[in-house]
């Protein structure tokens, strides 16, 4: 039980204790299996506080061109949910040599449903994965996942959109564990030149609703659209953590070194 | 109610939840609104050409030794049943203050119908279409462009209907304020399966009255092809509470192997392995061991899709309807047979339903109603190639 107690939701929450945190996203199996693991290690070595590992899916409806391309390539390389869990286990084992930072999966719903929800939660925890983000699953349809996850202290991170109503933000707040993922835009993943200037109000809104819903307030991570150091700076002033996806994935295509340099640049 | 038994639901990115709530409210309001209904009915009768007739096909009937009637959706403006839904959704979108319609299309019929509705109602229109489908349904691409729509090629994945829906969903989530997603089949997140059924049920409502007038009775069996399932649910709905057999016909393609067909109900292992979530809905679908969606194949672009509408999944599970599949070859033979015996050239999609009657109901002597969901003009080059390949031309 001790192992479980410091993993899952607890591991994610302690990562946020470190201050404003950086959460890069990488696709398992892109550009190939071995390089993707190297990129993940490089991201951690360069100062990532938590890692979001994308599980490739045949129909990634929430993703823009860069991540679509990466997922497609990863699928061609034979990457699957099962193999992603193995990759995560390798990464977690490597991490334990130093300091153990949390891993979360970003996975579309069908692979999880097909794998079996309870089995997924158990296997993920066994592989050193602390939580999951499911981009096409809203809390309204997530009863089974939330129930299985709660029993094991596994985090279910739900997304809050700029257009989510107050009623929906309450539901998202009630259903999330680990943190709440605020979407930086209405649209699909991908780098944007400019981030909206309304994001500060949006995050404040999430925080105030969250405070009235829960005794212990959630941390708020923000992602989608982030492309450069100025964005990271601006968003980490607003939220507790920043997720950087496409901009990191694009660099993963060239080399783990490029990932490392970019994350160092963001961190500077 | 967002579900049909366990099937259906709303599996979408959070950003679509509020737009979906707004759409649901607008649909519930306008479906009971007499002024909206009047406007839609006027468009359907004076613009689209409703009611479409029922045609008894005597020579074909002799050949199959049954009494066969066709519901002639092929005679609807733009050549298929799709316009019923596109006009309904376009009118609804306009009432909701949207100025831009987006749509996916496989065979091109839903794209043409939506482009047509947009032209008539003065709205912008963008249609997503897989590049494989653009090639095999090239005439419909020209039609859409002439109608003023922008056709955006989709070259991801299998480059067919599934990928066009992915792209339309991505467009919708990025352009919520201006845009209504006019989904063309009885699938997707709630309220689409219900909304599309309600706009298509006019097919069965009319057919039931017409069939009675012509024969003094109801049909023994109603047969329709099933891709996503909009024409089938459109004709089935009126007969759900009658003792009428309902049969949906899927695309058997060129074999039973992976990627060779689009027959979602054709399986011999545990049904639970064949249920999943795609494009916002929980239903029967074609997937691999890892939950990735399998590629599909059919000579008919309109049936070439890996998931089936959730209400069909429910009708299958409760055994209220039964489902079968027809190969490419049999569909093309049926296309030729109906054309030669009756001078009616059905779409390759509808030809699957006709082929089912030839294969399974010969000598039954039953009263059979087939939904002739579209006309075959769009398929001439495919049939021509097939005939050349078989030394018939």
PDB file of N, CA, C and O in Angstrom, chain A residues 56-63 68 75 80-82 109-111 113-114 135-141 159-161 163-165 168 172 183 185-188, chain B residues 2-3 9-15 17-19 21 156 162-163 166-167 169-170 173-174 176 273 276-279 282 285 287-293:
ATOM      1  N   UNK A  56      -0.901   6.847 -28.975  1.00  0.00           N
ATOM      2  CA  UNK A  56      -1.426   7.087 -30.321  1.00  0.00           C
ATOM      3  C   UNK A  56      -2.769   6.395 -30.554  1.00  0.00           C
ATOM      4  O   UNK A  56      -2.990   5.288 -30.073  1.00  0.00           O
ATOM      5  N   UNK A  57      -3.651   7.089 -31.267  1.00  0.00           N
ATOM      6  CA  UNK A  57      -4.982   6.546 -31.593  1.00  0.00           C
ATOM      7  C   UNK A  57      -5.267   6.828 -33.068  1.00  0.00           C
ATOM      8  O   UNK A  57      -4.798   7.825 -33.621  1.00  0.00           O
ATOM      9  N   UNK A  58      -6.045   5.951 -33.660  1.00  0.00           N
ATOM     10  CA  UNK A  58      -6.327   6.078 -35.102  1.00  0.00           C
ATOM     11  C   UNK A  58      -7.129   7.333 -35.450  1.00  0.00           C
ATOM     12  O   UNK A  58      -7.048   7.801 -36.587  1.00  0.00           O
ATOM     13  N   UNK A  59      -7.906   7.868 -34.504  1.00  0.00           N
ATOM     14  CA  UNK A  59      -8.789   8.985 -34.827  1.00  0.00           C
ATOM     15  C   UNK A  59      -8.719  10.100 -33.790  1.00  0.00           C
ATOM     16  O   UNK A  59      -9.681  10.337 -33.053  1.00  0.00           O
ATOM     17  N   UNK A  60      -7.577  10.798 -33.743  1.00  0.00           N
ATOM     18  CA  UNK A  60      -7.383  11.805 -32.688  1.00  0.00           C
ATOM     19  C   UNK A  60      -8.098  13.122 -32.988  1.00  0.00           C
ATOM     20  O   UNK A  60      -7.486  14.094 -33.443  1.00  0.00           O
ATOM     21  N   UNK A  61      -9.392  13.186 -32.691  1.00  0.00           N
ATOM     22  CA  UNK A  61     -10.219  14.328 -33.107  1.00  0.00           C
ATOM     23  C   UNK A  61      -9.885  15.634 -32.402  1.00  0.00           C
ATOM     24  O   UNK A  61     -10.263  16.691 -32.875  1.00  0.00           O
ATOM     25  N   UNK A  62      -9.185  15.567 -31.257  1.00  0.00           N
ATOM     26  CA  UNK A  62      -8.880  16.812 -30.544  1.00  0.00           C
ATOM     27  C   UNK A  62      -7.522  17.367 -30.926  1.00  0.00           C
ATOM     28  O   UNK A  62      -7.090  18.380 -30.378  1.00  0.00           O
ATOM     29  N   UNK A  63      -6.835  16.699 -31.850  1.00  0.00           N
ATOM     30  CA  UNK A  63      -5.465  17.094 -32.159  1.00  0.00           C
ATOM     31  C   UNK A  63      -5.303  17.749 -33.514  1.00  0.00           C
ATOM     32  O   UNK A  63      -5.943  17.380 -34.493  1.00  0.00           O
ATOM     33  N   UNK A  68      -1.325  14.844 -34.820  1.00  0.00           N
ATOM     34  CA  UNK A  68      -1.912  13.821 -35.712  1.00  0.00           C
ATOM     35  C   UNK A  68      -0.826  13.054 -36.442  1.00  0.00           C
ATOM     36  O   UNK A  68      -0.833  11.831 -36.513  1.00  0.00           O
ATOM     37  N   UNK A  75       1.648   4.851 -34.611  1.00  0.00           N
ATOM     38  CA  UNK A  75       0.826   3.666 -34.893  1.00  0.00           C
ATOM     39  C   UNK A  75       1.497   2.785 -35.938  1.00  0.00           C
ATOM     40  O   UNK A  75       1.517   1.569 -35.818  1.00  0.00           O
ATOM     41  N   UNK A  80       1.101   0.904 -29.159  1.00  0.00           N
ATOM     42  CA  UNK A  80      -0.273   0.657 -28.697  1.00  0.00           C
ATOM     43  C   UNK A  80      -0.368   1.113 -27.242  1.00  0.00           C
ATOM     44  O   UNK A  80       0.642   1.486 -26.645  1.00  0.00           O
ATOM     45  N   UNK A  81      -1.557   1.030 -26.673  1.00  0.00           N
ATOM     46  CA  UNK A  81      -1.723   1.355 -25.256  1.00  0.00           C
ATOM     47  C   UNK A  81      -0.857   0.434 -24.397  1.00  0.00           C
ATOM     48  O   UNK A  81      -0.144   0.871 -23.498  1.00  0.00           O
ATOM     49  N   UNK A  82      -0.930  -0.873 -24.692  1.00  0.00           N
ATOM     50  CA  UNK A  82      -0.130  -1.839 -23.929  1.00  0.00           C
ATOM     51  C   UNK A  82       1.362  -1.510 -23.959  1.00  0.00           C
ATOM     52  O   UNK A  82       2.037  -1.499 -22.945  1.00  0.00           O
ATOM     53  N   UNK A 109     -10.582   7.666 -25.579  1.00  0.00           N
ATOM     54  CA  UNK A 109     -11.366   6.755 -24.758  1.00  0.00           C
ATOM     55  C   UNK A 109     -11.417   5.328 -25.291  1.00  0.00           C
ATOM     56  O   UNK A 109     -11.365   4.371 -24.519  1.00  0.00           O
ATOM     57  N   UNK A 110     -11.527   5.146 -26.593  1.00  0.00           N
ATOM     58  CA  UNK A 110     -11.776   3.786 -27.074  1.00  0.00           C
ATOM     59  C   UNK A 110     -10.701   2.768 -26.703  1.00  0.00           C
ATOM     60  O   UNK A 110     -11.029   1.659 -26.294  1.00  0.00           O
ATOM     61  N   UNK A 111      -9.405   3.119 -26.813  1.00  0.00           N
ATOM     62  CA  UNK A 111      -8.396   2.138 -26.383  1.00  0.00           C
ATOM     63  C   UNK A 111      -8.544   1.751 -24.905  1.00  0.00           C
ATOM     64  O   UNK A 111      -8.348   0.584 -24.542  1.00  0.00           O
ATOM     65  N   UNK A 113     -11.406   1.863 -23.069  1.00  0.00           N
ATOM     66  CA  UNK A 113     -12.642   1.082 -22.975  1.00  0.00           C
ATOM     67  C   UNK A 113     -12.393  -0.350 -23.438  1.00  0.00           C
ATOM     68  O   UNK A 113     -12.847  -1.315 -22.819  1.00  0.00           O
ATOM     69  N   UNK A 114     -11.651  -0.486 -24.540  1.00  0.00           N
ATOM     70  CA  UNK A 114     -11.401  -1.811 -25.096  1.00  0.00           C
ATOM     71  C   UNK A 114     -10.462  -2.624 -24.201  1.00  0.00           C
ATOM     72  O   UNK A 114     -10.592  -3.835 -24.085  1.00  0.00           O
ATOM     73  N   UNK A 135      -9.122  12.984 -23.779  1.00  0.00           N
ATOM     74  CA  UNK A 135      -9.613  14.191 -24.431  1.00  0.00           C
ATOM     75  C   UNK A 135     -11.029  14.103 -24.991  1.00  0.00           C
ATOM     76  O   UNK A 135     -11.661  15.131 -25.208  1.00  0.00           O
ATOM     77  N   UNK A 136     -11.516  12.882 -25.210  1.00  0.00           N
ATOM     78  CA  UNK A 136     -12.892  12.772 -25.728  1.00  0.00           C
ATOM     79  C   UNK A 136     -13.840  12.158 -24.702  1.00  0.00           C
ATOM     80  O   UNK A 136     -14.863  11.580 -25.059  1.00  0.00           O
ATOM     81  N   UNK A 137     -13.494  12.324 -23.424  1.00  0.00           N
ATOM     82  CA  UNK A 137     -14.386  11.818 -22.373  1.00  0.00           C
ATOM     83  C   UNK A 137     -14.690  12.952 -21.404  1.00  0.00           C
ATOM     84  O   UNK A 137     -13.805  13.467 -20.734  1.00  0.00           O
ATOM     85  N   UNK A 138     -15.944  13.353 -21.349  1.00  0.00           N
ATOM     86  CA  UNK A 138     -16.370  14.383 -20.397  1.00  0.00           C
ATOM     87  C   UNK A 138     -16.832  13.666 -19.121  1.00  0.00           C
ATOM     88  O   UNK A 138     -17.214  12.498 -19.176  1.00  0.00           O
ATOM     89  N   UNK A 139     -16.802  14.371 -17.971  1.00  0.00           N
ATOM     90  CA  UNK A 139     -17.156  13.708 -16.715  1.00  0.00           C
ATOM     91  C   UNK A 139     -18.544  13.070 -16.761  1.00  0.00           C
ATOM     92  O   UNK A 139     -18.778  12.037 -16.121  1.00  0.00           O
ATOM     93  N   UNK A 140     -19.453  13.673 -17.538  1.00  0.00           N
ATOM     94  CA  UNK A 140     -20.822  13.152 -17.670  1.00  0.00           C
ATOM     95  C   UNK A 140     -20.840  11.670 -18.078  1.00  0.00           C
ATOM     96  O   UNK A 140     -21.779  10.948 -17.781  1.00  0.00           O
ATOM     97  N   UNK A 141     -19.813  11.238 -18.827  1.00  0.00           N
ATOM     98  CA  UNK A 141     -19.781   9.854 -19.334  1.00  0.00           C
ATOM     99  C   UNK A 141     -18.703   9.038 -18.633  1.00  0.00           C
ATOM    100  O   UNK A 141     -18.376   7.935 -19.069  1.00  0.00           O
ATOM    101  N   UNK A 159     -10.779  18.187 -18.541  1.00  0.00           N
ATOM    102  CA  UNK A 159     -10.461  19.442 -19.225  1.00  0.00           C
ATOM    103  C   UNK A 159     -11.577  20.453 -19.005  1.00  0.00           C
ATOM    104  O   UNK A 159     -12.751  20.096 -19.007  1.00  0.00           O
ATOM    105  N   UNK A 160     -11.175  21.708 -18.805  1.00  0.00           N
ATOM    106  CA  UNK A 160     -12.144  22.799 -18.693  1.00  0.00           C
ATOM    107  C   UNK A 160     -11.930  23.701 -19.904  1.00  0.00           C
ATOM    108  O   UNK A 160     -10.793  24.064 -20.206  1.00  0.00           O
ATOM    109  N   UNK A 161     -13.005  24.035 -20.607  1.00  0.00           N
ATOM    110  CA  UNK A 161     -12.863  24.850 -21.820  1.00  0.00           C
ATOM    111  C   UNK A 161     -13.269  26.291 -21.525  1.00  0.00           C
ATOM    112  O   UNK A 161     -14.087  26.535 -20.637  1.00  0.00           O
ATOM    113  N   UNK A 163     -15.294  28.018 -22.938  1.00  0.00           N
ATOM    114  CA  UNK A 163     -16.742  28.208 -23.062  1.00  0.00           C
ATOM    115  C   UNK A 163     -17.552  27.333 -22.113  1.00  0.00           C
ATOM    116  O   UNK A 163     -18.776  27.304 -22.191  1.00  0.00           O
ATOM    117  N   UNK A 164     -16.889  26.587 -21.228  1.00  0.00           N
ATOM    118  CA  UNK A 164     -17.636  25.739 -20.294  1.00  0.00           C
ATOM    119  C   UNK A 164     -18.498  26.614 -19.378  1.00  0.00           C
ATOM    120  O   UNK A 164     -18.025  27.624 -18.865  1.00  0.00           O
ATOM    121  N   UNK A 165     -19.736  26.199 -19.175  1.00  0.00           N
ATOM    122  CA  UNK A 165     -20.642  26.962 -18.305  1.00  0.00           C
ATOM    123  C   UNK A 165     -20.245  26.751 -16.843  1.00  0.00           C
ATOM    124  O   UNK A 165     -19.462  25.856 -16.522  1.00  0.00           O
ATOM    125  N   UNK A 168     -20.980  23.328 -15.773  1.00  0.00           N
ATOM    126  CA  UNK A 168     -20.009  22.348 -16.238  1.00  0.00           C
ATOM    127  C   UNK A 168     -18.706  22.449 -15.453  1.00  0.00           C
ATOM    128  O   UNK A 168     -18.088  21.439 -15.143  1.00  0.00           O
ATOM    129  N   UNK A 172     -16.745  19.479 -13.588  1.00  0.00           N
ATOM    130  CA  UNK A 172     -15.336  19.199 -13.885  1.00  0.00           C
ATOM    131  C   UNK A 172     -14.514  19.241 -12.600  1.00  0.00           C
ATOM    132  O   UNK A 172     -13.661  18.390 -12.351  1.00  0.00           O
ATOM    133  N   UNK A 183      -8.114  24.593 -20.846  1.00  0.00           N
ATOM    134  CA  UNK A 183      -7.761  24.678 -22.264  1.00  0.00           C
ATOM    135  C   UNK A 183      -7.483  26.131 -22.631  1.00  0.00           C
ATOM    136  O   UNK A 183      -8.300  27.011 -22.388  1.00  0.00           O
ATOM    137  N   UNK A 185      -7.484  27.483 -25.428  1.00  0.00           N
ATOM    138  CA  UNK A 185      -8.200  27.977 -26.613  1.00  0.00           C
ATOM    139  C   UNK A 185      -9.373  27.061 -26.931  1.00  0.00           C
ATOM    140  O   UNK A 185      -9.460  25.947 -26.420  1.00  0.00           O
ATOM    141  N   UNK A 186     -10.264  27.542 -27.791  1.00  0.00           N
ATOM    142  CA  UNK A 186     -11.339  26.702 -28.318  1.00  0.00           C
ATOM    143  C   UNK A 186     -10.861  26.173 -29.651  1.00  0.00           C
ATOM    144  O   UNK A 186     -10.823  26.906 -30.637  1.00  0.00           O
ATOM    145  N   UNK A 187     -10.467  24.930 -29.679  1.00  0.00           N
ATOM    146  CA  UNK A 187      -9.953  24.362 -30.920  1.00  0.00           C
ATOM    147  C   UNK A 187      -9.119  23.138 -30.629  1.00  0.00           C
ATOM    148  O   UNK A 187      -9.192  22.576 -29.541  1.00  0.00           O
ATOM    149  N   UNK A 188      -8.316  22.737 -31.610  1.00  0.00           N
ATOM    150  CA  UNK A 188      -7.504  21.536 -31.463  1.00  0.00           C
ATOM    151  C   UNK A 188      -6.090  21.905 -31.013  1.00  0.00           C
ATOM    152  O   UNK A 188      -5.718  23.080 -31.009  1.00  0.00           O
TER     153      UNK A 188
ATOM    154  N   UNK B   2     -30.016  10.503 -23.624  1.00  0.00           N
ATOM    155  CA  UNK B   2     -28.960  10.615 -24.626  1.00  0.00           C
ATOM    156  C   UNK B   2     -28.631   9.256 -25.234  1.00  0.00           C
ATOM    157  O   UNK B   2     -27.741   9.152 -26.065  1.00  0.00           O
ATOM    158  N   UNK B   3     -29.338   8.205 -24.789  1.00  0.00           N
ATOM    159  CA  UNK B   3     -28.962   6.856 -25.227  1.00  0.00           C
ATOM    160  C   UNK B   3     -30.140   6.022 -25.732  1.00  0.00           C
ATOM    161  O   UNK B   3     -31.293   6.298 -25.402  1.00  0.00           O
ATOM    162  N   UNK B   9     -24.858   8.265 -26.304  1.00  0.00           N
ATOM    163  CA  UNK B   9     -24.082   9.069 -25.363  1.00  0.00           C
ATOM    164  C   UNK B   9     -23.430  10.282 -26.027  1.00  0.00           C
ATOM    165  O   UNK B   9     -23.722  10.604 -27.191  1.00  0.00           O
ATOM    166  N   UNK B  10     -22.580  10.944 -25.236  1.00  0.00           N
ATOM    167  CA  UNK B  10     -21.904  12.154 -25.730  1.00  0.00           C
ATOM    168  C   UNK B  10     -20.425  12.050 -25.387  1.00  0.00           C
ATOM    169  O   UNK B  10     -20.003  12.418 -24.289  1.00  0.00           O
ATOM    170  N   UNK B  11     -19.634  11.534 -26.291  1.00  0.00           N
ATOM    171  CA  UNK B  11     -18.189  11.375 -26.070  1.00  0.00           C
ATOM    172  C   UNK B  11     -17.447  12.386 -26.932  1.00  0.00           C
ATOM    173  O   UNK B  11     -17.102  12.096 -28.083  1.00  0.00           O
ATOM    174  N   UNK B  12     -17.280  13.569 -26.391  1.00  0.00           N
ATOM    175  CA  UNK B  12     -16.664  14.644 -27.181  1.00  0.00           C
ATOM    176  C   UNK B  12     -15.699  15.441 -26.306  1.00  0.00           C
ATOM    177  O   UNK B  12     -15.762  15.371 -25.079  1.00  0.00           O
ATOM    178  N   UNK B  13     -14.822  16.217 -26.939  1.00  0.00           N
ATOM    179  CA  UNK B  13     -14.004  17.142 -26.169  1.00  0.00           C
ATOM    180  C   UNK B  13     -14.913  18.134 -25.416  1.00  0.00           C
ATOM    181  O   UNK B  13     -15.978  18.510 -25.917  1.00  0.00           O
ATOM    182  N   UNK B  14     -14.462  18.547 -24.227  1.00  0.00           N
ATOM    183  CA  UNK B  14     -15.248  19.451 -23.382  1.00  0.00           C
ATOM    184  C   UNK B  14     -15.750  20.682 -24.138  1.00  0.00           C
ATOM    185  O   UNK B  14     -16.883  21.131 -23.941  1.00  0.00           O
ATOM    186  N   UNK B  15     -14.922  21.219 -25.022  1.00  0.00           N
ATOM    187  CA  UNK B  15     -15.277  22.445 -25.751  1.00  0.00           C
ATOM    188  C   UNK B  15     -16.576  22.296 -26.554  1.00  0.00           C
ATOM    189  O   UNK B  15     -17.238  23.283 -26.863  1.00  0.00           O
ATOM    190  N   UNK B  17     -19.225  20.598 -25.482  1.00  0.00           N
ATOM    191  CA  UNK B  17     -20.375  20.312 -24.621  1.00  0.00           C
ATOM    192  C   UNK B  17     -21.421  21.425 -24.607  1.00  0.00           C
ATOM    193  O   UNK B  17     -22.620  21.150 -24.699  1.00  0.00           O
ATOM    194  N   UNK B  18     -20.985  22.665 -24.478  1.00  0.00           N
ATOM    195  CA  UNK B  18     -21.957  23.758 -24.447  1.00  0.00           C
ATOM    196  C   UNK B  18     -22.653  23.907 -25.816  1.00  0.00           C
ATOM    197  O   UNK B  18     -23.881  23.993 -25.884  1.00  0.00           O
ATOM    198  N   UNK B  19     -21.894  23.899 -26.925  1.00  0.00           N
ATOM    199  CA  UNK B  19     -22.572  23.918 -28.236  1.00  0.00           C
ATOM    200  C   UNK B  19     -23.568  22.764 -28.405  1.00  0.00           C
ATOM    201  O   UNK B  19     -24.633  22.950 -28.992  1.00  0.00           O
ATOM    202  N   UNK B  21     -25.214  21.266 -25.962  1.00  0.00           N
ATOM    203  CA  UNK B  21     -26.384  21.609 -25.149  1.00  0.00           C
ATOM    204  C   UNK B  21     -27.281  22.608 -25.883  1.00  0.00           C
ATOM    205  O   UNK B  21     -28.502  22.471 -25.902  1.00  0.00           O
ATOM    206  N   UNK B 156      -5.825  12.245 -44.446  1.00  0.00           N
ATOM    207  CA  UNK B 156      -5.375  11.490 -43.267  1.00  0.00           C
ATOM    208  C   UNK B 156      -6.034  10.115 -43.243  1.00  0.00           C
ATOM    209  O   UNK B 156      -7.069   9.894 -43.869  1.00  0.00           O
ATOM    210  N   UNK B 162     -14.789   8.290 -42.487  1.00  0.00           N
ATOM    211  CA  UNK B 162     -14.344   8.390 -41.094  1.00  0.00           C
ATOM    212  C   UNK B 162     -13.409   9.579 -40.892  1.00  0.00           C
ATOM    213  O   UNK B 162     -13.556  10.353 -39.949  1.00  0.00           O
ATOM    214  N   UNK B 163     -12.479   9.731 -41.785  1.00  0.00           N
ATOM    215  CA  UNK B 163     -11.473  10.787 -41.662  1.00  0.00           C
ATOM    216  C   UNK B 163     -12.074  12.159 -41.949  1.00  0.00           C
ATOM    217  O   UNK B 163     -11.662  13.162 -41.373  1.00  0.00           O
ATOM    218  N   UNK B 166     -13.650  13.199 -38.705  1.00  0.00           N
ATOM    219  CA  UNK B 166     -12.610  13.716 -37.793  1.00  0.00           C
ATOM    220  C   UNK B 166     -12.331  15.177 -38.092  1.00  0.00           C
ATOM    221  O   UNK B 166     -12.253  16.021 -37.196  1.00  0.00           O
ATOM    222  N   UNK B 167     -12.155  15.480 -39.357  1.00  0.00           N
ATOM    223  CA  UNK B 167     -11.768  16.826 -39.761  1.00  0.00           C
ATOM    224  C   UNK B 167     -12.909  17.821 -39.541  1.00  0.00           C
ATOM    225  O   UNK B 167     -12.678  18.960 -39.127  1.00  0.00           O
ATOM    226  N   UNK B 169     -15.169  17.581 -37.212  1.00  0.00           N
ATOM    227  CA  UNK B 169     -15.231  17.817 -35.764  1.00  0.00           C
ATOM    228  C   UNK B 169     -14.154  18.823 -35.343  1.00  0.00           C
ATOM    229  O   UNK B 169     -14.386  19.682 -34.494  1.00  0.00           O
ATOM    230  N   UNK B 170     -12.983  18.725 -35.949  1.00  0.00           N
ATOM    231  CA  UNK B 170     -11.900  19.661 -35.621  1.00  0.00           C
ATOM    232  C   UNK B 170     -12.259  21.083 -36.066  1.00  0.00           C
ATOM    233  O   UNK B 170     -11.941  22.050 -35.385  1.00  0.00           O
ATOM    234  N   UNK B 173     -15.003  22.515 -33.534  1.00  0.00           N
ATOM    235  CA  UNK B 173     -14.481  22.916 -32.233  1.00  0.00           C
ATOM    236  C   UNK B 173     -13.675  24.217 -32.350  1.00  0.00           C
ATOM    237  O   UNK B 173     -13.503  24.938 -31.374  1.00  0.00           O
ATOM    238  N   UNK B 174     -13.222  24.544 -33.549  1.00  0.00           N
ATOM    239  CA  UNK B 174     -12.421  25.762 -33.754  1.00  0.00           C
ATOM    240  C   UNK B 174     -13.260  26.961 -34.189  1.00  0.00           C
ATOM    241  O   UNK B 174     -12.760  28.081 -34.230  1.00  0.00           O
ATOM    242  N   UNK B 176     -16.837  27.678 -33.265  1.00  0.00           N
ATOM    243  CA  UNK B 176     -18.143  27.428 -32.650  1.00  0.00           C
ATOM    244  C   UNK B 176     -19.168  28.541 -32.861  1.00  0.00           C
ATOM    245  O   UNK B 176     -20.342  28.270 -33.088  1.00  0.00           O
ATOM    246  N   UNK B 273     -16.620  -7.385 -27.609  1.00  0.00           N
ATOM    247  CA  UNK B 273     -15.388  -7.016 -28.325  1.00  0.00           C
ATOM    248  C   UNK B 273     -15.656  -6.098 -29.503  1.00  0.00           C
ATOM    249  O   UNK B 273     -14.725  -5.592 -30.114  1.00  0.00           O
ATOM    250  N   UNK B 276     -17.694  -0.102 -29.032  1.00  0.00           N
ATOM    251  CA  UNK B 276     -16.672   0.881 -28.688  1.00  0.00           C
ATOM    252  C   UNK B 276     -17.216   2.285 -28.875  1.00  0.00           C
ATOM    253  O   UNK B 276     -18.427   2.474 -29.052  1.00  0.00           O
ATOM    254  N   UNK B 277     -16.313   3.253 -28.814  1.00  0.00           N
ATOM    255  CA  UNK B 277     -16.703   4.656 -28.944  1.00  0.00           C
ATOM    256  C   UNK B 277     -15.957   5.289 -30.113  1.00  0.00           C
ATOM    257  O   UNK B 277     -14.731   5.237 -30.170  1.00  0.00           O
ATOM    258  N   UNK B 278     -16.702   5.817 -31.054  1.00  0.00           N
ATOM    259  CA  UNK B 278     -16.094   6.573 -32.152  1.00  0.00           C
ATOM    260  C   UNK B 278     -17.004   7.753 -32.498  1.00  0.00           C
ATOM    261  O   UNK B 278     -18.222   7.607 -32.533  1.00  0.00           O
ATOM    262  N   UNK B 279     -16.392   8.883 -32.777  1.00  0.00           N
ATOM    263  CA  UNK B 279     -17.134  10.063 -33.210  1.00  0.00           C
ATOM    264  C   UNK B 279     -18.297  10.386 -32.281  1.00  0.00           C
ATOM    265  O   UNK B 279     -19.420  10.658 -32.723  1.00  0.00           O
ATOM    266  N   UNK B 282     -21.314   5.589 -28.521  1.00  0.00           N
ATOM    267  CA  UNK B 282     -20.971   4.207 -28.188  1.00  0.00           C
ATOM    268  C   UNK B 282     -21.844   3.283 -29.027  1.00  0.00           C
ATOM    269  O   UNK B 282     -23.065   3.384 -29.005  1.00  0.00           O
ATOM    270  N   UNK B 285     -18.672  -1.298 -33.687  1.00  0.00           N
ATOM    271  CA  UNK B 285     -17.716  -0.761 -34.653  1.00  0.00           C
ATOM    272  C   UNK B 285     -16.622  -1.774 -34.941  1.00  0.00           C
ATOM    273  O   UNK B 285     -16.506  -2.805 -34.279  1.00  0.00           O
ATOM    274  N   UNK B 287     -12.857  -2.635 -34.870  1.00  0.00           N
ATOM    275  CA  UNK B 287     -11.652  -2.190 -34.176  1.00  0.00           C
ATOM    276  C   UNK B 287     -10.669  -3.352 -34.033  1.00  0.00           C
ATOM    277  O   UNK B 287     -11.053  -4.510 -34.127  1.00  0.00           O
ATOM    278  N   UNK B 288      -9.396  -2.998 -33.764  1.00  0.00           N
ATOM    279  CA  UNK B 288      -8.403  -4.053 -33.552  1.00  0.00           C
ATOM    280  C   UNK B 288      -8.260  -4.363 -32.064  1.00  0.00           C
ATOM    281  O   UNK B 288      -8.989  -3.816 -31.238  1.00  0.00           O
ATOM    282  N   UNK B 289      -7.312  -5.226 -31.707  1.00  0.00           N
ATOM    283  CA  UNK B 289      -7.131  -5.659 -30.303  1.00  0.00           C
ATOM    284  C   UNK B 289      -6.779  -4.493 -29.393  1.00  0.00           C
ATOM    285  O   UNK B 289      -6.910  -4.594 -28.174  1.00  0.00           O
ATOM    286  N   UNK B 290      -6.249  -3.431 -29.953  1.00  0.00           N
ATOM    287  CA  UNK B 290      -5.807  -2.307 -29.132  1.00  0.00           C
ATOM    288  C   UNK B 290      -6.803  -1.159 -29.112  1.00  0.00           C
ATOM    289  O   UNK B 290      -6.495  -0.081 -28.611  1.00  0.00           O
ATOM    290  N   UNK B 291      -7.981  -1.385 -29.682  1.00  0.00           N
ATOM    291  CA  UNK B 291      -8.997  -0.340 -29.652  1.00  0.00           C
ATOM    292  C   UNK B 291      -8.799   0.733 -30.699  1.00  0.00           C
ATOM    293  O   UNK B 291      -9.418   1.795 -30.624  1.00  0.00           O
ATOM    294  N   UNK B 292      -7.922   0.481 -31.667  1.00  0.00           N
ATOM    295  CA  UNK B 292      -7.844   1.412 -32.795  1.00  0.00           C
ATOM    296  C   UNK B 292      -8.876   1.012 -33.839  1.00  0.00           C
ATOM    297  O   UNK B 292      -9.214  -0.161 -33.975  1.00  0.00           O
ATOM    298  N   UNK B 293      -9.372   2.030 -34.548  1.00  0.00           N
ATOM    299  CA  UNK B 293     -10.436   1.795 -35.514  1.00  0.00           C
ATOM    300  C   UNK B 293      -9.834   1.207 -36.788  1.00  0.00           C
ATOM    301  O   UNK B 293      -8.817   1.684 -37.283  1.00  0.00           O
TER     302      UNK B 293
END
